[in-house]
mmCIF file of C-alpha atoms in Angstrom:
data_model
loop_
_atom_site.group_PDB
_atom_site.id
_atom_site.type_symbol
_atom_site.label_atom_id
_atom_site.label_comp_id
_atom_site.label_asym_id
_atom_site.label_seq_id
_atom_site.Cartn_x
_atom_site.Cartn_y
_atom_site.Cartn_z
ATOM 1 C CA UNK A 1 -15.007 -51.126 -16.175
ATOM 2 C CA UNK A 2 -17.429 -48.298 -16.092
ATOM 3 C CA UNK A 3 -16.630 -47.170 -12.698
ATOM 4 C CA UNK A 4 -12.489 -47.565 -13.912
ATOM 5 C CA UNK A 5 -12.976 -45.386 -16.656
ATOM 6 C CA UNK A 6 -14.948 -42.633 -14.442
ATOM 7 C CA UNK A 7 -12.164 -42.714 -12.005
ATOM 8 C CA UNK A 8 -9.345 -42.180 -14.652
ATOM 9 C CA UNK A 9 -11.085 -39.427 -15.705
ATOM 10 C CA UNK A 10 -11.363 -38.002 -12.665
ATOM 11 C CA UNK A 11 -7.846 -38.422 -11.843
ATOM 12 C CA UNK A 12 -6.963 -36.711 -15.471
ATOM 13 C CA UNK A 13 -8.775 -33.323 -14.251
ATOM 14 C CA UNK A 14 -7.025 -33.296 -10.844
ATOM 15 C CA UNK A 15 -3.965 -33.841 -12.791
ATOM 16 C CA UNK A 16 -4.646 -31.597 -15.002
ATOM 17 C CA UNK A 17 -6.057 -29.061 -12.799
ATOM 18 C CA UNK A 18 -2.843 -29.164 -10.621
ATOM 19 C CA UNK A 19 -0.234 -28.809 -13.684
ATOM 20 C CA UNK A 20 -2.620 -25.442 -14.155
ATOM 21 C CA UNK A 21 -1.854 -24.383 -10.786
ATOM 22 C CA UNK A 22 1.098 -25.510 -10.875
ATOM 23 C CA UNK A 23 1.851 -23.181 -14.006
ATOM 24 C CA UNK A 24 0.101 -20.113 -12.693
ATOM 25 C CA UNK A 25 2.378 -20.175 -9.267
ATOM 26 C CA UNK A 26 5.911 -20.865 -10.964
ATOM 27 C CA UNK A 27 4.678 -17.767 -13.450
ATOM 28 C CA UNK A 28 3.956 -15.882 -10.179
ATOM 29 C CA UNK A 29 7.624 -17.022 -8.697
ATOM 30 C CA UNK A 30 9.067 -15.510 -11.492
ATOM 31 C CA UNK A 31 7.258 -12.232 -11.603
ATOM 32 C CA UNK A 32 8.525 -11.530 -7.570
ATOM 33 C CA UNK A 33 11.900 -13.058 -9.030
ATOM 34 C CA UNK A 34 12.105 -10.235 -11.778
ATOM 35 C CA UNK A 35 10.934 -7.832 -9.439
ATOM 36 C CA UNK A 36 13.833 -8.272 -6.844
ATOM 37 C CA UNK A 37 16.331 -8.830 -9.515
ATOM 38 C CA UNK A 38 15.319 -5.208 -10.810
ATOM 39 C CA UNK A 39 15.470 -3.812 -7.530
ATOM 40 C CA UNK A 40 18.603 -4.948 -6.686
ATOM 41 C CA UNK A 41 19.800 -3.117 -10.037
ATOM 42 C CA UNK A 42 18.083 -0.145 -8.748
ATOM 43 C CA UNK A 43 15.381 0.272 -11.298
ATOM 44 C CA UNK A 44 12.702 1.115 -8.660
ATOM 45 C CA UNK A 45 10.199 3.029 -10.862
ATOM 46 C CA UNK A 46 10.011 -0.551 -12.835
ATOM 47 C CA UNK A 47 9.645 -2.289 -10.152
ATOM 48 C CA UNK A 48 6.649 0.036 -8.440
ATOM 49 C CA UNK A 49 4.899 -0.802 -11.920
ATOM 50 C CA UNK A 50 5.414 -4.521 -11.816
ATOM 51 C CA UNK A 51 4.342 -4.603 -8.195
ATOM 52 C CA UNK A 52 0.863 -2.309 -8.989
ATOM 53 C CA UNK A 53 0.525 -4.749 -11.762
ATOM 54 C CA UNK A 54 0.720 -7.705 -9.335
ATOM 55 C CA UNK A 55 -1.819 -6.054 -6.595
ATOM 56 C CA UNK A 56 -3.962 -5.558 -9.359
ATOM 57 C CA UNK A 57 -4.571 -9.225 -10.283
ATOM 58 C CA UNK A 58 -6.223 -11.837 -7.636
ATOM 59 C CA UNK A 59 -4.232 -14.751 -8.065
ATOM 60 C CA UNK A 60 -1.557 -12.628 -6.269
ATOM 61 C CA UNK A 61 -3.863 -11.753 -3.043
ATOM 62 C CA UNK A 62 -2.004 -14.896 -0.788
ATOM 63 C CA UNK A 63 1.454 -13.012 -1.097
ATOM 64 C CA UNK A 64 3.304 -10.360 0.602
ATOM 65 C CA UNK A 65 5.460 -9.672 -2.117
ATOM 66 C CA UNK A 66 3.715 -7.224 -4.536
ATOM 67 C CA UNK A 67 2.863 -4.500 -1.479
ATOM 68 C CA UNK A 68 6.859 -5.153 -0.229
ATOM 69 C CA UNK A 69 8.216 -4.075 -3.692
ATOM 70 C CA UNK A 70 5.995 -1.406 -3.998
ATOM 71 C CA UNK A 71 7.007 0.226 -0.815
ATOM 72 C CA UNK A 72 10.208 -0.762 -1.021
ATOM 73 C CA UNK A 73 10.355 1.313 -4.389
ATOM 74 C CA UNK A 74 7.738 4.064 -2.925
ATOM 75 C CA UNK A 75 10.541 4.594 0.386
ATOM 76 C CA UNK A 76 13.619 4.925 -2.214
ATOM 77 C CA UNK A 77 12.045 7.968 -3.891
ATOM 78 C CA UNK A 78 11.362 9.837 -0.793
ATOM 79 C CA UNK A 79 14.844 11.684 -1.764
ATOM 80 C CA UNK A 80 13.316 13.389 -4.375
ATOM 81 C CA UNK A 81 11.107 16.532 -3.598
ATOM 82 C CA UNK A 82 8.960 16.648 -6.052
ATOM 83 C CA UNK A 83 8.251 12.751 -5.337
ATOM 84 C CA UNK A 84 8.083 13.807 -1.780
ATOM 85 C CA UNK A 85 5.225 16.154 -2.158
ATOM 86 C CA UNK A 86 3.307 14.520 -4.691
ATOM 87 C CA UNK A 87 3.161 10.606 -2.908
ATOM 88 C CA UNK A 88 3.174 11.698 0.998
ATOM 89 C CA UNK A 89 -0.132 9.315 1.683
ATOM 90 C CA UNK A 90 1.774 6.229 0.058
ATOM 91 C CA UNK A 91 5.124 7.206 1.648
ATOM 92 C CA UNK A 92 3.118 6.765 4.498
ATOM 93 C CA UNK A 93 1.285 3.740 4.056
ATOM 94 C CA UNK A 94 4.716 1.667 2.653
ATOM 95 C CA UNK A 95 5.852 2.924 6.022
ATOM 96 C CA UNK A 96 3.118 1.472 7.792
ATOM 97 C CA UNK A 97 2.951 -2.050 6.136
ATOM 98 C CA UNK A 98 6.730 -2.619 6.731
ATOM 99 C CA UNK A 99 6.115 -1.655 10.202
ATOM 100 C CA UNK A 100 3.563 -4.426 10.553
ATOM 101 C CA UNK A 101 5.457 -7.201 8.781
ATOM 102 C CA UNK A 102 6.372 -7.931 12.502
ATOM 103 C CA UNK A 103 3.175 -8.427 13.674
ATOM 104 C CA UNK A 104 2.308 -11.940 11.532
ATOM 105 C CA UNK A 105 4.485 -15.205 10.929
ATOM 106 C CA UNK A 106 4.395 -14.375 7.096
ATOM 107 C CA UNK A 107 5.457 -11.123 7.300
ATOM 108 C CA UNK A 108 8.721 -12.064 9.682
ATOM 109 C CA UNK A 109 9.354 -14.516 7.185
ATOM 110 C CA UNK A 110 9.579 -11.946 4.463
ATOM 111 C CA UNK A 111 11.739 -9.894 7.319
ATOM 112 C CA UNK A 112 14.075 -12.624 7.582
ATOM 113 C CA UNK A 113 14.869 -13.902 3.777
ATOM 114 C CA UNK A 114 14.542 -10.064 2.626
ATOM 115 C CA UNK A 115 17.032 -8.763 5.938
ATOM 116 C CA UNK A 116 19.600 -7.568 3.508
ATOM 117 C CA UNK A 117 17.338 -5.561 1.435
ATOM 118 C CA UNK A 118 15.274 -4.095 4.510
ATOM 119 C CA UNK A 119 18.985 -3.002 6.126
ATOM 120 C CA UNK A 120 20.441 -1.145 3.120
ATOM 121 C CA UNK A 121 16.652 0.431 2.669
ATOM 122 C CA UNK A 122 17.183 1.777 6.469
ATOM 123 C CA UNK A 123 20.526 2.676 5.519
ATOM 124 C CA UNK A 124 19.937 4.517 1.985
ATOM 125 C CA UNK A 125 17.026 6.375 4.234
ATOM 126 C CA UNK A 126 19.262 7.416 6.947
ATOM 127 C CA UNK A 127 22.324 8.628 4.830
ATOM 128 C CA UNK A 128 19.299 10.725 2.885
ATOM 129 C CA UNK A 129 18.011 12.163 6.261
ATOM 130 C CA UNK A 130 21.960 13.124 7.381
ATOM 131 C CA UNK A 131 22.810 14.685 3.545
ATOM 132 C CA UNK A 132 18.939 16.555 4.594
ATOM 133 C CA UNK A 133 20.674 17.615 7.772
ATOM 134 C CA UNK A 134 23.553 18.715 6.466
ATOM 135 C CA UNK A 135 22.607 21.316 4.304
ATOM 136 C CA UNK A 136 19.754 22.589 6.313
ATOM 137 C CA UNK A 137 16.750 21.707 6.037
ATOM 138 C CA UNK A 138 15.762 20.468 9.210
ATOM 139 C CA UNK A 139 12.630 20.590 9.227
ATOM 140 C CA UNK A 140 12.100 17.921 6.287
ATOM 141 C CA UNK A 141 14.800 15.755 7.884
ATOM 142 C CA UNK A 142 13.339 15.618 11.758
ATOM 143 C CA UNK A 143 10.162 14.955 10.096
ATOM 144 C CA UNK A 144 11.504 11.331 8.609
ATOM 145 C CA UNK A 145 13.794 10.895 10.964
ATOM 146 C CA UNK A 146 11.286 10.582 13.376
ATOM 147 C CA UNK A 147 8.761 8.668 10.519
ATOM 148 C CA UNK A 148 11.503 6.252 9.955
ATOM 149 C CA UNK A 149 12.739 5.176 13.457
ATOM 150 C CA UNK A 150 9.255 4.468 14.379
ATOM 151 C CA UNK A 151 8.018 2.082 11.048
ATOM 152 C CA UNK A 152 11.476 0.976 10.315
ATOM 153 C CA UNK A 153 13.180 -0.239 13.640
ATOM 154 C CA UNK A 154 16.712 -1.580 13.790
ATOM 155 C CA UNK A 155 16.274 -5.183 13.454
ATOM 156 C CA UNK A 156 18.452 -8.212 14.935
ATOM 157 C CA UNK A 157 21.809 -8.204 12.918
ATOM 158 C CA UNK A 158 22.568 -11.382 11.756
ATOM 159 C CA UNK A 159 26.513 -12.631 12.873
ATOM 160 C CA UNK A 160 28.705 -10.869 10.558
ATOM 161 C CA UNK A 161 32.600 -10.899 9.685
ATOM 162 C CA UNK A 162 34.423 -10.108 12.635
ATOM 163 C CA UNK A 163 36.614 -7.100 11.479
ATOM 164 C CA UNK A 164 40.055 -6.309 13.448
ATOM 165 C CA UNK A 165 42.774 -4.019 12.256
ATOM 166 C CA UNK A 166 46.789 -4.322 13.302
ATOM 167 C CA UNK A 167 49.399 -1.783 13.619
ATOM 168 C CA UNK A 168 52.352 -2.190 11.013
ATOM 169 C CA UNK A 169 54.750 -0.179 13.648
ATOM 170 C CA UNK A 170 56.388 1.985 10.555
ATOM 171 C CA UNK A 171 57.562 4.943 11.884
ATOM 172 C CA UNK A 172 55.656 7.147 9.143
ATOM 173 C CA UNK A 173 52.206 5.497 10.198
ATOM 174 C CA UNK A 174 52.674 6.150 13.759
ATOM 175 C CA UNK A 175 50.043 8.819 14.002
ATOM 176 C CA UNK A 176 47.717 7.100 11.703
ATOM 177 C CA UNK A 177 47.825 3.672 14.049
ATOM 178 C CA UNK A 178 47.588 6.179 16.950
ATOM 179 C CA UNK A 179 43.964 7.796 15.412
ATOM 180 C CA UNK A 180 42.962 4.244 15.092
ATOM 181 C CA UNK A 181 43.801 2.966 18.496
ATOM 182 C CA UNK A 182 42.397 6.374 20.098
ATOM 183 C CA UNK A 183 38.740 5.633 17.510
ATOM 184 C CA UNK A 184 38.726 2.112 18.569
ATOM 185 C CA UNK A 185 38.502 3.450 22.394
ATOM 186 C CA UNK A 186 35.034 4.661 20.753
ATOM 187 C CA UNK A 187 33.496 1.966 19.748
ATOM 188 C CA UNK A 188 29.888 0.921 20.572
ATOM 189 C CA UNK A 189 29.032 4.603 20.835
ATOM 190 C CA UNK A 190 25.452 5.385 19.436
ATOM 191 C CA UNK A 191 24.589 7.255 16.724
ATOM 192 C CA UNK A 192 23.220 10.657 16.763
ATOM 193 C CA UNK A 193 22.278 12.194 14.206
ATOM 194 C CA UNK A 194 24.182 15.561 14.067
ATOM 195 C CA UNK A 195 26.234 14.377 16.899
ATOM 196 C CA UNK A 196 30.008 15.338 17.545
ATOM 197 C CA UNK A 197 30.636 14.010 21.334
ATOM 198 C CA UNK A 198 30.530 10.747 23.196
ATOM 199 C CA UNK A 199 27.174 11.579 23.809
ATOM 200 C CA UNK A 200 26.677 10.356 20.391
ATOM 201 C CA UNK A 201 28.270 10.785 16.551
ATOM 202 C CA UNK A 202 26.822 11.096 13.611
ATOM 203 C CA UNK A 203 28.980 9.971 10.642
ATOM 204 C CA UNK A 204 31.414 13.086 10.130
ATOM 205 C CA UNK A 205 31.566 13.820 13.707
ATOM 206 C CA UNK A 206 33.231 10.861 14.507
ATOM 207 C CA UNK A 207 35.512 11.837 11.710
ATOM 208 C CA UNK A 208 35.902 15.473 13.017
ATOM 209 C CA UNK A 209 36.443 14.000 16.885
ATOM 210 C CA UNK A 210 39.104 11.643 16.110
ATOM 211 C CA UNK A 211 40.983 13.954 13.761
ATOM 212 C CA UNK A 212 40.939 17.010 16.252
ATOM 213 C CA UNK A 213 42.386 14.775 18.981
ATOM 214 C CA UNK A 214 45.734 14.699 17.037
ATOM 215 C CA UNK A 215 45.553 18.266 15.820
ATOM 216 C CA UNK A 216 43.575 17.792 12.799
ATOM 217 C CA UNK A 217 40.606 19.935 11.933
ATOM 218 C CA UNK A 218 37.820 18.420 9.271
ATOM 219 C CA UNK A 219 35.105 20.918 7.855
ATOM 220 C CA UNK A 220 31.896 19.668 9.874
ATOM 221 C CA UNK A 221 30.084 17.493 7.271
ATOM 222 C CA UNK A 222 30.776 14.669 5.189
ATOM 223 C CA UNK A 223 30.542 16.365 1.185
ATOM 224 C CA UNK A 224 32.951 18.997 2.856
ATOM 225 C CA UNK A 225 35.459 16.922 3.762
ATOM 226 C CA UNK A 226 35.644 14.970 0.731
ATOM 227 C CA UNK A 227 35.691 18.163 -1.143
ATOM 228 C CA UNK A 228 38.492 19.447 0.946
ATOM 229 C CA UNK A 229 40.963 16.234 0.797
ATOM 230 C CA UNK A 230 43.553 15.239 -1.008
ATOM 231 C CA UNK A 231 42.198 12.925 -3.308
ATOM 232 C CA UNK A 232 44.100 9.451 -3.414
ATOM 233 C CA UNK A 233 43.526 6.311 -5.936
ATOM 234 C CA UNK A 234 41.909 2.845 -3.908
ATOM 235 C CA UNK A 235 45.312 1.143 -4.271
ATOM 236 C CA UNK A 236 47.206 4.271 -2.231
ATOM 237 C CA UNK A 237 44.405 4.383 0.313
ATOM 238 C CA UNK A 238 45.505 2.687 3.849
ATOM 239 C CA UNK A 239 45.043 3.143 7.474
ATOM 240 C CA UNK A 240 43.835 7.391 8.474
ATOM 241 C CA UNK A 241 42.754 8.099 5.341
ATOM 242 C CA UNK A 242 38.955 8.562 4.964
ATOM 243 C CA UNK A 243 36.562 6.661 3.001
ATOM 244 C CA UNK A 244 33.254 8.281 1.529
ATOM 245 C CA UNK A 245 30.058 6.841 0.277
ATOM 246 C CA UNK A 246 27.134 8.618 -1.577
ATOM 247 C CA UNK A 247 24.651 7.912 -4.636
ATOM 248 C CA UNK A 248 24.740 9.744 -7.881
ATOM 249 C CA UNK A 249 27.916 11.845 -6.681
ATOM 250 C CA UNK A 250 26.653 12.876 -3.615
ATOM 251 C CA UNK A 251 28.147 12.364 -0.452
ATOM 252 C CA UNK A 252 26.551 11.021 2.732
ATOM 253 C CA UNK A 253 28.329 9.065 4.429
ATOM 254 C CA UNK A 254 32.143 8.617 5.664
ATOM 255 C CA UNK A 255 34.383 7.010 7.175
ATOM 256 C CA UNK A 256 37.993 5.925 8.584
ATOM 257 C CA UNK A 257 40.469 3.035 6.681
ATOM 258 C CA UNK A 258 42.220 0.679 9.271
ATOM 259 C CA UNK A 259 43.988 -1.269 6.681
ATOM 260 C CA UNK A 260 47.386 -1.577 5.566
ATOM 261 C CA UNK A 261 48.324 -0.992 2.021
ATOM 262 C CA UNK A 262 47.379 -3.694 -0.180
ATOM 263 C CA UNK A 263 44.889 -5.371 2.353
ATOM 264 C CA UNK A 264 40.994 -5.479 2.460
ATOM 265 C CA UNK A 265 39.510 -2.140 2.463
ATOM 266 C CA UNK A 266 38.289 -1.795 5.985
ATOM 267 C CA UNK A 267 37.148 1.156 8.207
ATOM 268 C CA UNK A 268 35.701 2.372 11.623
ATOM 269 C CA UNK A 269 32.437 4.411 11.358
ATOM 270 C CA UNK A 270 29.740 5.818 12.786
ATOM 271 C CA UNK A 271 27.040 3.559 11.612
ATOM 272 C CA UNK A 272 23.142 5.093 11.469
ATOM 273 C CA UNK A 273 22.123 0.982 12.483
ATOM 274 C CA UNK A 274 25.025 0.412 14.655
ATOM 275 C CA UNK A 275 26.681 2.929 16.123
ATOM 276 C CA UNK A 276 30.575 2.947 15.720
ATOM 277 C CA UNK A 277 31.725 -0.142 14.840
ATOM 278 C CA UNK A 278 34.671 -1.515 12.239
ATOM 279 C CA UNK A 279 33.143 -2.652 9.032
ATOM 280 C CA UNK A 280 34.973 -4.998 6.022
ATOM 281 C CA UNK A 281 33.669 -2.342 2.871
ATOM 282 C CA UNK A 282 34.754 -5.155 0.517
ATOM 283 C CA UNK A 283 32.476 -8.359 2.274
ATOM 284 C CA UNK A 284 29.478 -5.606 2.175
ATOM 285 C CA UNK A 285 27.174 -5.100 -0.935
ATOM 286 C CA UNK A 286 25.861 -2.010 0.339
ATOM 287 C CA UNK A 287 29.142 -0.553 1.110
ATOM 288 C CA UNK A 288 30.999 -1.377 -2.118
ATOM 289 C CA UNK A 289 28.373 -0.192 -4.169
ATOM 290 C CA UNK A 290 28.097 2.966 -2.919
ATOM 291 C CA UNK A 291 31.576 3.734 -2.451
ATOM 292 C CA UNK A 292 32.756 7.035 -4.100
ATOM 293 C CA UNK A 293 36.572 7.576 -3.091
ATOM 294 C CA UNK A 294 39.505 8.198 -0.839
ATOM 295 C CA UNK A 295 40.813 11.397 0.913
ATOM 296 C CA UNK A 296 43.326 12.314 2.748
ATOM 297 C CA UNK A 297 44.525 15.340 5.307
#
């Protein structure tokens, strides 16, 4: 009976011991939960004070998570001078651990559930460097251009929506569908940044190129040539008209709509990941929320 009662006791602590644990790791859950839900909002100066708060405390030592969210949020304020200048060691060092998440099983893990996140990161950091480029200051932007392509790599896209476009025939589209058929004889071309050949495009020289085969010339970068449209409403936007994306009002990025009129908003552009490709704007997150409006020439 003795012995009985000794091992029910002992079987209480365990129990007891593991509802503990149990407790601590579901709080834990929820903390990297409420970080990724805030940086998916784009409140990245709360989550770099979560994630400090998390690398500060032991219990969080087995998990990738807290250093991911704090560079994560460290990279996303490299577009702001000041920030630039004052954080250049941890800029840096949030380089260099995402760089070595390839290097352990954990840290591909994190690569793989977290692609989506790591892709628009890449992304928001290359439209920065190509706004950088285009109003002058090289210097700044061939410093994290180079920076970036060596920590952050393109990875291995995962199959995506297969994106086609169709010609409607109407006579007043003809040169439109023309532009896109000539574009499409682009595809797969690389990106460069400040490219405007088939050596390589960056975003607005693919614009430029296509539009100066049919006798159509586009200021040089992408802010001009949304600046210089004619400004159209989503539901008049269809196939030749161009597409621009930006944060805060800024432009840095552009592209060209294949659709008809009242389909899925879908363009060809020259991707910093990708090169030129076709892309659905509507299936993609990072496209959609980013997109600023329509112009046309």
């Amino acid at each position: 009976m003795e012995k009985f009662i000794r091992t029910s006791r002992l079987l209480q602590r365990i129990l007891f011991s593991l509802l503990i644990i149990s407790q601590k790791l579901n709080a834990q859950v929820a903390a990297f939960d409420r970080m990724e839900q805030l940086y998916s909002q784009g409140h990245y100066r709360m989550v770099y004070r979560r994630a400090v708060r998390c690398l500060n405390k032991p219990e969080y030592d087995y998990s990738l998570f807290p250093q991911y969210y704090k560079s994560l949020a460290t990279l996303q304020g490299i577009q702001r001078d000041g920030f630039r200048q004052r954080k250049a060691t941890q800029i840096r060092e949030s380089l260099e651990f995402l760089a070595g998440l390839s290097l352990t099983q954990k840290g591909k893990e994190l690569q793989r559930t977290h692609f989506n996140e790591l892709e628009a990161l890449t992304l928001d950091l290359n439209a920065w460097i190509q706004w950088t480029l285009d109003r002058g200051d090289t210097e700044v932007a061939e410093y994290y251009r180079r920076l970036i392509q060596k920590s952050l790599p393109n990875q291995k896209l995962p199959a995506g929506i297969h994106v086609s476009w169709s010609a409607s025939n109407a006579a007043e589209l003809k040169t439109q569908e023309a532009m896109i058929a000539f574009a499409q004889t682009l595809e797969g071309i690389h990106y460069v940044w400040g490219g405007f050949s088939k050596e390589g495009f960056d975003c607005s020289g693919f614009t430029s190129y296509v539009f100066n085969e049919f006798g159509i010339k586009l200021p040089r970068v992408s802010a001009e040539q949304y600046e210089n449209s004619t400004k159209i409403s989503a539901d008049e936007a269809r196939i030749g008209d161009l597409v621009f994306f930006g944060k805060d009002r800024n432009i840095s990025h552009v592209g060209i709509l294949v659709n008809q009129l009242g389909e899925p908003k879908k363009m060809i552009h020259a991707s910093s990941s990708k090169g030129v490709v076709f892309q659905s704007i509507e299936d993609s997150e990072y496209f959609s929320s980013r997109l600023i409006g329509f112009g046309r020439y």
